[in-house]
Tab-separated table of C-alpha atoms in Angstrom:
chain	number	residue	atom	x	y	z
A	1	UNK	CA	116.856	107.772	121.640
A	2	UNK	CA	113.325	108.823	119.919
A	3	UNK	CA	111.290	107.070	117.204
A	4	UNK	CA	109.307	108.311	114.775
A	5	UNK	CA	105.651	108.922	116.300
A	6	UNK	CA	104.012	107.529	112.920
A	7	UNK	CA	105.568	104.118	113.145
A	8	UNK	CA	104.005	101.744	110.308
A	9	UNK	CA	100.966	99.389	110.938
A	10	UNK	CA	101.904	96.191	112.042
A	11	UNK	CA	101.849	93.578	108.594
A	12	UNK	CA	98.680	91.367	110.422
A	13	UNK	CA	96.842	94.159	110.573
A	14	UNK	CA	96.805	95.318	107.210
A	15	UNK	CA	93.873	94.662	104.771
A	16	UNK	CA	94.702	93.588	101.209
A	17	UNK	CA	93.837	96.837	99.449
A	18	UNK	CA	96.697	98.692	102.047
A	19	UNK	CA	98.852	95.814	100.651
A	20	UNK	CA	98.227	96.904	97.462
A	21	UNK	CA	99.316	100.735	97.912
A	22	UNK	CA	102.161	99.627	99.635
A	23	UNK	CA	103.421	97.433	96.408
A	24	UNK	CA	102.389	100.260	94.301
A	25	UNK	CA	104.563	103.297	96.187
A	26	UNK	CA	107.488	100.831	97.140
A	27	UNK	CA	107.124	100.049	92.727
A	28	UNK	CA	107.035	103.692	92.008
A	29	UNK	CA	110.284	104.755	93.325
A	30	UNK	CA	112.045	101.675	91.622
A	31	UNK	CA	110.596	102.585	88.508
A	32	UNK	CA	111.338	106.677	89.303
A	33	UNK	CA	114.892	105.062	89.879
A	34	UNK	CA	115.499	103.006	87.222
A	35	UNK	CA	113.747	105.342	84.608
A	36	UNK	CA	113.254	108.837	85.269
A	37	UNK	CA	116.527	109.468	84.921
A	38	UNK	CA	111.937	121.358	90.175
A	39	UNK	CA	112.793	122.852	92.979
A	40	UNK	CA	112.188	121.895	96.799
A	41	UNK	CA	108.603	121.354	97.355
A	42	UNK	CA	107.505	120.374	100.693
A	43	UNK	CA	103.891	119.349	98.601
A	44	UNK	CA	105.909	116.540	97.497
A	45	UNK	CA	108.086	115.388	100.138
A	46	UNK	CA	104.707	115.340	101.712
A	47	UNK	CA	103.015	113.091	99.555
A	48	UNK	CA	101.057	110.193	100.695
A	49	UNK	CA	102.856	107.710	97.896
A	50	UNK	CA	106.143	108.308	100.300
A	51	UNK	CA	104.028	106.732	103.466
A	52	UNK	CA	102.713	103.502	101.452
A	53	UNK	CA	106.781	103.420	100.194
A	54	UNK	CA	107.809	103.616	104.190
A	55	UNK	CA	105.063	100.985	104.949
A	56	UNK	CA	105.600	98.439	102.717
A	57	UNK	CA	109.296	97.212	103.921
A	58	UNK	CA	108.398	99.207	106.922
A	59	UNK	CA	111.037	102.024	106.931
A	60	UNK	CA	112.037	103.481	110.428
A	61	UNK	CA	114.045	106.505	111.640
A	62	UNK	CA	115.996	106.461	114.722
A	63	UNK	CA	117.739	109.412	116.536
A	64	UNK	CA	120.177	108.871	118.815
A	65	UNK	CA	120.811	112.737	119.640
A	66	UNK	CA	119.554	116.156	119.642
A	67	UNK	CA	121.303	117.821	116.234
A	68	UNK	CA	120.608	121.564	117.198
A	69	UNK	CA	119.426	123.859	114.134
A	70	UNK	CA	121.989	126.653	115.132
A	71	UNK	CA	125.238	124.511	113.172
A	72	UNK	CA	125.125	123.111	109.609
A	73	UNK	CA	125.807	119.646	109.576
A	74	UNK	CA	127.313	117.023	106.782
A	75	UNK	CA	125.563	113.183	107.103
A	76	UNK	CA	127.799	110.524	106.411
A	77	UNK	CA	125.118	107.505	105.383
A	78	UNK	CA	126.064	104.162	104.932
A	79	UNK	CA	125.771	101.817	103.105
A	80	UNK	CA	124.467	103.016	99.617
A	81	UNK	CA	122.327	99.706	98.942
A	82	UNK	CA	121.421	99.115	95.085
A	83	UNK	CA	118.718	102.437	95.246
A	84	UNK	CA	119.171	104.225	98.775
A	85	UNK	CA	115.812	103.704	99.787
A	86	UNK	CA	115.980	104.022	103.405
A	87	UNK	CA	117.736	107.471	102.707
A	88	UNK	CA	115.333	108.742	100.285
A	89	UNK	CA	112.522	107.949	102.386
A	90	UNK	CA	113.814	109.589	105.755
A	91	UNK	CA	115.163	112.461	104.058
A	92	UNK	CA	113.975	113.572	100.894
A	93	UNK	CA	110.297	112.853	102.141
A	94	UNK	CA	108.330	113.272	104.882
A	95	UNK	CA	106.483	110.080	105.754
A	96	UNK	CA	108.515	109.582	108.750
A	97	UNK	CA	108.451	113.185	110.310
A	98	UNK	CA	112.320	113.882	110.025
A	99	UNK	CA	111.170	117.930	110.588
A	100	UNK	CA	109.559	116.568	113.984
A	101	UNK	CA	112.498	114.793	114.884
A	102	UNK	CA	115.175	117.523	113.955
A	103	UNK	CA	113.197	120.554	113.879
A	104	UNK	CA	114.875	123.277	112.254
A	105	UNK	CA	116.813	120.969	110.109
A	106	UNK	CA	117.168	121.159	106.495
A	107	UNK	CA	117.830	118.276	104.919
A	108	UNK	CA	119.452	117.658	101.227
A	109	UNK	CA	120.278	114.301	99.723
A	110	UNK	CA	122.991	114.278	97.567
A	111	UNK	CA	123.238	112.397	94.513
A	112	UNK	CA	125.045	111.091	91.787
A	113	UNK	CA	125.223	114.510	89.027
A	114	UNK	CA	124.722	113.432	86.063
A	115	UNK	CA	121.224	112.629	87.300
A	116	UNK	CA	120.584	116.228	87.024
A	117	UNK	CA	121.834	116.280	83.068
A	118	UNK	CA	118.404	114.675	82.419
A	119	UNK	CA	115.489	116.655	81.215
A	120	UNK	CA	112.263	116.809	83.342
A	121	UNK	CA	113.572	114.116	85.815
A	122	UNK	CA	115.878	116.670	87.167
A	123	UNK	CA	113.249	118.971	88.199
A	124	UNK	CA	111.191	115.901	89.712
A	125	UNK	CA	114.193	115.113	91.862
A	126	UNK	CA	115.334	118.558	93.187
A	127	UNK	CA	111.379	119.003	93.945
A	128	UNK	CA	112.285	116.432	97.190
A	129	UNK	CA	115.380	117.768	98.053
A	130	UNK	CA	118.331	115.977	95.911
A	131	UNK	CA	121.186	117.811	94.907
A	132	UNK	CA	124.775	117.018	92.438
A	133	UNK	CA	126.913	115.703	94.888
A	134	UNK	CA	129.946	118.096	93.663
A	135	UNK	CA	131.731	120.380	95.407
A	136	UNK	CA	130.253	123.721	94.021
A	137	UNK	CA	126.553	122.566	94.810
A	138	UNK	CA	127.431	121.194	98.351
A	139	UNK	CA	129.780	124.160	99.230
A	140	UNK	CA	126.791	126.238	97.914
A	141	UNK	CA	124.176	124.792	99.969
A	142	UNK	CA	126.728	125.211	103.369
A	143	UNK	CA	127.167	128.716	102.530
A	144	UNK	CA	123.775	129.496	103.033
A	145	UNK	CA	123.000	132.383	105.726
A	146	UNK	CA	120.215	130.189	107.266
A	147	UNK	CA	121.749	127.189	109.204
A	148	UNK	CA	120.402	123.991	110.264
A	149	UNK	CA	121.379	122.881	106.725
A	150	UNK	CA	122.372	118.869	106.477
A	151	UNK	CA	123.407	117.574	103.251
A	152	UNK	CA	123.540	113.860	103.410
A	153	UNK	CA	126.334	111.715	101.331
A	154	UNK	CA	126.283	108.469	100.170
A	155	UNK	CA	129.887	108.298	101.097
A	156	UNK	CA	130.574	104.630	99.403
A	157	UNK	CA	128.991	105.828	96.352
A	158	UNK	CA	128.392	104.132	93.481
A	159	UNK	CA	130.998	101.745	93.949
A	160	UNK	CA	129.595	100.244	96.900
A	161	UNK	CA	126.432	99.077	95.356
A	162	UNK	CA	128.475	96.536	93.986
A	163	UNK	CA	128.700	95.396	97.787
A	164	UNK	CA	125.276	95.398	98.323
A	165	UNK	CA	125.099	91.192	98.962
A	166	UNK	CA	121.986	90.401	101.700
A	167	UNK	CA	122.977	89.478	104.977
A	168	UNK	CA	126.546	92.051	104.418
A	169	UNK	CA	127.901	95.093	105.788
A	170	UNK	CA	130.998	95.609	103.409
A	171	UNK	CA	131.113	99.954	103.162
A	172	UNK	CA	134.045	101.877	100.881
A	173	UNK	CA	135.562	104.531	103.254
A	174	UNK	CA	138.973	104.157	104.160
A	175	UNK	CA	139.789	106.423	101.047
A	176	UNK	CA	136.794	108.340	101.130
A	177	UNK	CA	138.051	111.675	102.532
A	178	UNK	CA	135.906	113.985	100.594
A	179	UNK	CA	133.040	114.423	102.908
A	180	UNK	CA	135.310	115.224	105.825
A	181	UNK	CA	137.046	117.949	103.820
A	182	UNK	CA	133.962	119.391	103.184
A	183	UNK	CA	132.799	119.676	106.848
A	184	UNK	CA	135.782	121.602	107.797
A	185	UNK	CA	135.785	123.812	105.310
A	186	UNK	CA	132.517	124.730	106.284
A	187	UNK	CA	132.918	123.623	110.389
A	188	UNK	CA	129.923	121.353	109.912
A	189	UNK	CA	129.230	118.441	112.407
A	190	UNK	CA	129.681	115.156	111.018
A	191	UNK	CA	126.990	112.601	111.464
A	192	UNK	CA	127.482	108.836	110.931
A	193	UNK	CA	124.531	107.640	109.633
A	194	UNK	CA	123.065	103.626	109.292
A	195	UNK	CA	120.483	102.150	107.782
A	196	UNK	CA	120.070	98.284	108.461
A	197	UNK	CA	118.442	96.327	106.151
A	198	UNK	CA	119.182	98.306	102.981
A	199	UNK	CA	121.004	96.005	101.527
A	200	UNK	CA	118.378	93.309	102.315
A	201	UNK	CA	115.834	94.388	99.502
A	202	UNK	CA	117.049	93.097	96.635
A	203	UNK	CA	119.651	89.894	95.630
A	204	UNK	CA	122.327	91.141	93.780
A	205	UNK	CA	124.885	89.131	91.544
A	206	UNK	CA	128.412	89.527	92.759
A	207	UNK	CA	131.721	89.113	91.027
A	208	UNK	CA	134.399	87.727	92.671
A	209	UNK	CA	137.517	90.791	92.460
A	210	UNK	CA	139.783	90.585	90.367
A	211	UNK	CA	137.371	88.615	87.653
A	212	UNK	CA	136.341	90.069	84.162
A	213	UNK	CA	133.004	90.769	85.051
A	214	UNK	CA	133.821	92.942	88.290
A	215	UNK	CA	136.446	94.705	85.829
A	216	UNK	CA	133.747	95.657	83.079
A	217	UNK	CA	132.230	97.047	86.299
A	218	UNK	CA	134.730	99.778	87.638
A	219	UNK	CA	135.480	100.319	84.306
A	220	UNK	CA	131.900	101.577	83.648
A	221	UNK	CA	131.980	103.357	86.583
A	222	UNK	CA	134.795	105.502	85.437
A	223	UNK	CA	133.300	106.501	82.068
A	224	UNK	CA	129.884	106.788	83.453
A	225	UNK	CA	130.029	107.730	86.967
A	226	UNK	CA	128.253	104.741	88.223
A	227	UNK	CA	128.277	100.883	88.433
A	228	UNK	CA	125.907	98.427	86.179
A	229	UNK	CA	124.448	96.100	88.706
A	230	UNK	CA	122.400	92.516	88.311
A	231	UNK	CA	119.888	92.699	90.902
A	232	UNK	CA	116.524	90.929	91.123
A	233	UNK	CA	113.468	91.288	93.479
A	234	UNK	CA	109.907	89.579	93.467
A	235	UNK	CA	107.125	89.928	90.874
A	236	UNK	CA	104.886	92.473	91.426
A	237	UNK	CA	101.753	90.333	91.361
A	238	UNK	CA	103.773	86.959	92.882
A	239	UNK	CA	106.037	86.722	95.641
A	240	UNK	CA	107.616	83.305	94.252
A	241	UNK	CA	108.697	84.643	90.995
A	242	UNK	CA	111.726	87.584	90.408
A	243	UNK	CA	110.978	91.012	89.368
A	244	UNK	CA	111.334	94.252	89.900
A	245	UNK	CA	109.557	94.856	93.431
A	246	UNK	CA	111.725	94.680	96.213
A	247	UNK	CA	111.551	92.175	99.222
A	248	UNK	CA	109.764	93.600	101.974
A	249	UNK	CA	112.573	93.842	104.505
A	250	UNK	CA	112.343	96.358	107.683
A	251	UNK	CA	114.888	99.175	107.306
A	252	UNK	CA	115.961	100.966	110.387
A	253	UNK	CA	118.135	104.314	109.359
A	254	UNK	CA	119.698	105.506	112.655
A	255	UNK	CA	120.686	108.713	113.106
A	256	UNK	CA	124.088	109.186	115.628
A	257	UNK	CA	125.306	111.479	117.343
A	258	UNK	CA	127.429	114.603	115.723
A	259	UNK	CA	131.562	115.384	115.797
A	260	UNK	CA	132.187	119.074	116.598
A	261	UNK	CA	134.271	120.029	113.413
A	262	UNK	CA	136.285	123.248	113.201
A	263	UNK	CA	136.281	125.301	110.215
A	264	UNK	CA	139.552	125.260	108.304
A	265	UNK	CA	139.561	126.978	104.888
A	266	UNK	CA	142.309	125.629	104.081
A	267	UNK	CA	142.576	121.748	106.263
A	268	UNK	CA	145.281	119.838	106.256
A	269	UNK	CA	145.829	116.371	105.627
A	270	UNK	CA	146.499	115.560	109.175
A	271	UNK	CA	143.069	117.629	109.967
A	272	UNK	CA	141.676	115.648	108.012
A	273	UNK	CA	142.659	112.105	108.143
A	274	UNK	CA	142.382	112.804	111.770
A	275	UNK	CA	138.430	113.750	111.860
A	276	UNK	CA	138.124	111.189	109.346
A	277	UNK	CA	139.353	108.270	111.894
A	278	UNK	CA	137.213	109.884	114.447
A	279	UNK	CA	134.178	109.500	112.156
A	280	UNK	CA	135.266	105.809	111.092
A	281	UNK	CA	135.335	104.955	115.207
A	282	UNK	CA	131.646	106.715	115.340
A	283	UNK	CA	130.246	104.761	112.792
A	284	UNK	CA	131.726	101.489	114.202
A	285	UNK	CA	130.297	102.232	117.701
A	286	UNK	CA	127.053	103.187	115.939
A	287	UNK	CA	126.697	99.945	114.398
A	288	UNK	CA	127.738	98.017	117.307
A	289	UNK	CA	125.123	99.587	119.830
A	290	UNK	CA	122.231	99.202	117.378
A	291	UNK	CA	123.059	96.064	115.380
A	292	UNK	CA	121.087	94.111	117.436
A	293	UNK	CA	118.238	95.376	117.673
A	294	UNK	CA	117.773	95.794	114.192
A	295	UNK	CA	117.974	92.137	113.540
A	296	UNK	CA	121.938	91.753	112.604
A	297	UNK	CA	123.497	88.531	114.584
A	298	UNK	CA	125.574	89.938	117.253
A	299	UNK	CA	128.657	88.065	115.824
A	300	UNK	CA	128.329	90.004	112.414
A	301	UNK	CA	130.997	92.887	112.508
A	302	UNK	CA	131.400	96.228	109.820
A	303	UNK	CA	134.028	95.490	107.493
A	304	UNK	CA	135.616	99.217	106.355
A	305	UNK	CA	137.522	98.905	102.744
């Protein structure tokens, strides 16, 4: 198992201007998030706003296993949290050295589409690597002569940002089939990805099922693609009143090991509820093996829904 070899200063050790930054790149991305909505530029995923965003929770990335650049791979990551910040920040930038951890690798994080319908934001997006998570965009990006491409999904989607309660590790998959379909068209290597403490960083409101409020909800989310949330942070100059700057809670996004995938053209659905159980087991065992160490009780299980 390696470790980033730029892990973050330790928080006693860090002077009150570096505090600053920190609150200022972990702000940026909210507001990015929230409000904003080029092409790949490795200029920005480069950019030294992504390292005081990685520093202030601190942000880590974990690999468990070598993911050879000679095979395309699909990234399963879980869970989606209120703004995937762990993901964005191991992925779409460089401030932990994913291309000196997986050399070779090309990494795309896929995101909700009609992100993309928005002038100017678009092109700031796509400039770190996000894509439409549809099929023509993901199948395009697999199809590529050049492997060592890895398209990351937020498998639970929008929907599971609705399960995104502190202290929780609730994920939508059971019925979430898509991704897997996609890897064997393609015979990519699935990846089960986790990032601990994601949805730590914020406190979110949640409605009971079955209540009005959690029905306005889905119902949202089918005319709009995505799910209104109430979620709070801390103040931005005050750490005892709520705003919009999240809590500074470690994440730890570990990276596990890949499932060989065959291609099928054509899978069926015993292919394909039958990689998808595999992939469900992987990401259990993941959890289980690293829980601990990333601060989750040992008596805390995954619930799968």
């Amino acid at each position: 198992m390696g470790v980033s070899t730029a892990p973050p200063p330790p928080t006693t050790s860090k002077t009150p201007r570096k505090q600053h930054l920190e609150a200022v790149g972990a702000y940026q991305y909210v507001l990015t998030f929230l409000f904003m909505g080029g092409r790949r530029s490795e200029w920005m995923r480069n950019q030294a706003i992504w390292r005081q965003l990685r520093d202030y929770y601190p942000v880590k990335l974990v690999k468990t296993a070598e993911l050879p650049p000679d095979r395309n791979y699909v990234l399963g990551a879980h869970p989606h949290g209120v703004m995937c910040t762990g993901f964005l920040c191991n992925f779409s930038t460089e401030s932990n050295g994913f291309s000196q951890l997986f050399p070779g690798l090309q990494p795309w994080l896929a995101v909700l589409a009609g992100l993309f319908y928005v002038p100017v934001y678009r092109d700031y997006i796509m400039s770190f690597g996000l894509r439409p998570v549809s099929r023509q965009s993901l199948d395009f990006i697999l199809s590529q002569p050049r492997l060592g491409q890895a398209v990351v999904i937020m498998v639970g989607g929008a929907h599971e940002a609705l399960y995104s309660v502190p202290g929780k590790h609730c994920l939508t998959l059971r019925k979430r089939k898509g991704f897997v379909r996609l890897a064997l068209r393609h015979g990519a290597s699935l990846v089960p990805v986790y990032s601990f403490g994601e949805n730590d960083i914020f406190r979110l409101k949640a409605f009971a099922t079955g209540s009005w409020q959690h029905w306005c909800q889905l119902t949202f989310k089918k005319l709009m693609g995505f799910s209104p949330c109430i979620f709070w942070g801390r103040s931005l100059f005050s750490a005892t009143s709520w705003g919009l700057l999240p809590f500074a809670v470690p994440i730890t996004t570990v990276v596990g090991r890949p499932i060989p995938v065959p291609q099928r053209l054509h899978p069926t659905e015993e292919e394909v509820s039958h990689y998808h159980a595999l992939y469900m087991m992987a990401l259990e065992k993941l959890f289980e093996e690293h829980k601990e160490s990333c601060g989750v009780p040992a008596s805390t299980c995954l619930t799968l829904i």
